[in-house]
Amino acid sequence: MAVVLATWLTFASTATAKGPVDMITIEGQGLAEPIEITDAESLYAFDPWFRQFIDWKRRRIADPPVVETTYEVSFHLTSRGKIFVLQYSTDPSGGPGYIYIPGPGEPGYRLNIGTIIGGDSDSWNPNGQWQHATPEWGALMQRNIERATSSPTGSGGTSYTLVWALALGVLAFIGAATMVSLRLRRRPA
């Protein structure tokens, strides 16, 4: 009875875990806080089960690529928390970027193989190897990273502060000119 119950619980948790993820987070250098991607279209398009973020048509990268910035990307299910991790690196030459899935002995590897069983027999096994990101994944990552790293006040607040200062100056000038004009009109001749 205990074996049947354990088997059923294992199957039930595995079956419910294969649905779309609830959130993708991006953490790394230059980000004040993790980026959370929760829109249904992105979550459906990029789940870890089919690894659509890897460009499978291109060969694996033999030597680690030269990258400037690497981000940790995590996939989450509300019922289980973080279920899969990878590293995403931007491509300095402007391409879609690169993906690294942790290999044996690296942080995140045990989590990943607990979610997706892969191994030497898996011809799609990307563990411990650099891969090319798909253009769609690169666009999603770059769009979200750029949005999070660009300040709404411009560079250090300078451009919007200058615009507001100019606008207030123009309003003050118009107000002063209006007051002078009204006083000149009220003067007796």
mmCIF file of C-alpha atoms in Angstrom, residues 23-28 31-37 72 74 76 144 148:
data_model
loop_
_atom_site.group_PDB
_atom_site.id
_atom_site.type_symbol
_atom_site.label_atom_id
_atom_site.label_comp_id
_atom_site.label_asym_id
_atom_site.label_seq_id
_atom_site.Cartn_x
_atom_site.Cartn_y
_atom_site.Cartn_z
ATOM 1 C CA MET A 23 7.269 33.000 -13.727
ATOM 2 C CA ILE A 24 10.743 33.457 -15.184
ATOM 3 C CA THR A 25 13.211 35.576 -13.201
ATOM 4 C CA ILE A 26 16.447 37.195 -14.338
ATOM 5 C CA GLU A 27 19.146 38.179 -11.841
ATOM 6 C CA GLY A 28 22.587 39.590 -12.381
ATOM 7 C CA LEU A 31 19.961 44.791 -11.985
ATOM 8 C CA ALA A 32 18.761 46.450 -8.774
ATOM 9 C CA GLU A 33 16.278 43.637 -8.257
ATOM 10 C CA PRO A 34 15.295 40.461 -10.113
ATOM 11 C CA ILE A 35 13.287 40.909 -13.284
ATOM 12 C CA GLU A 36 10.033 38.933 -13.220
ATOM 13 C CA ILE A 37 8.500 37.780 -16.497
ATOM 14 C CA GLU A 72 20.986 33.719 -13.910
ATOM 15 C CA SER A 74 15.208 30.787 -13.180
ATOM 16 C CA HIS A 76 9.288 28.922 -11.289
ATOM 17 C CA ASN A 144 13.570 42.890 -20.304
ATOM 18 C CA ALA A 148 15.257 47.162 -16.145
#
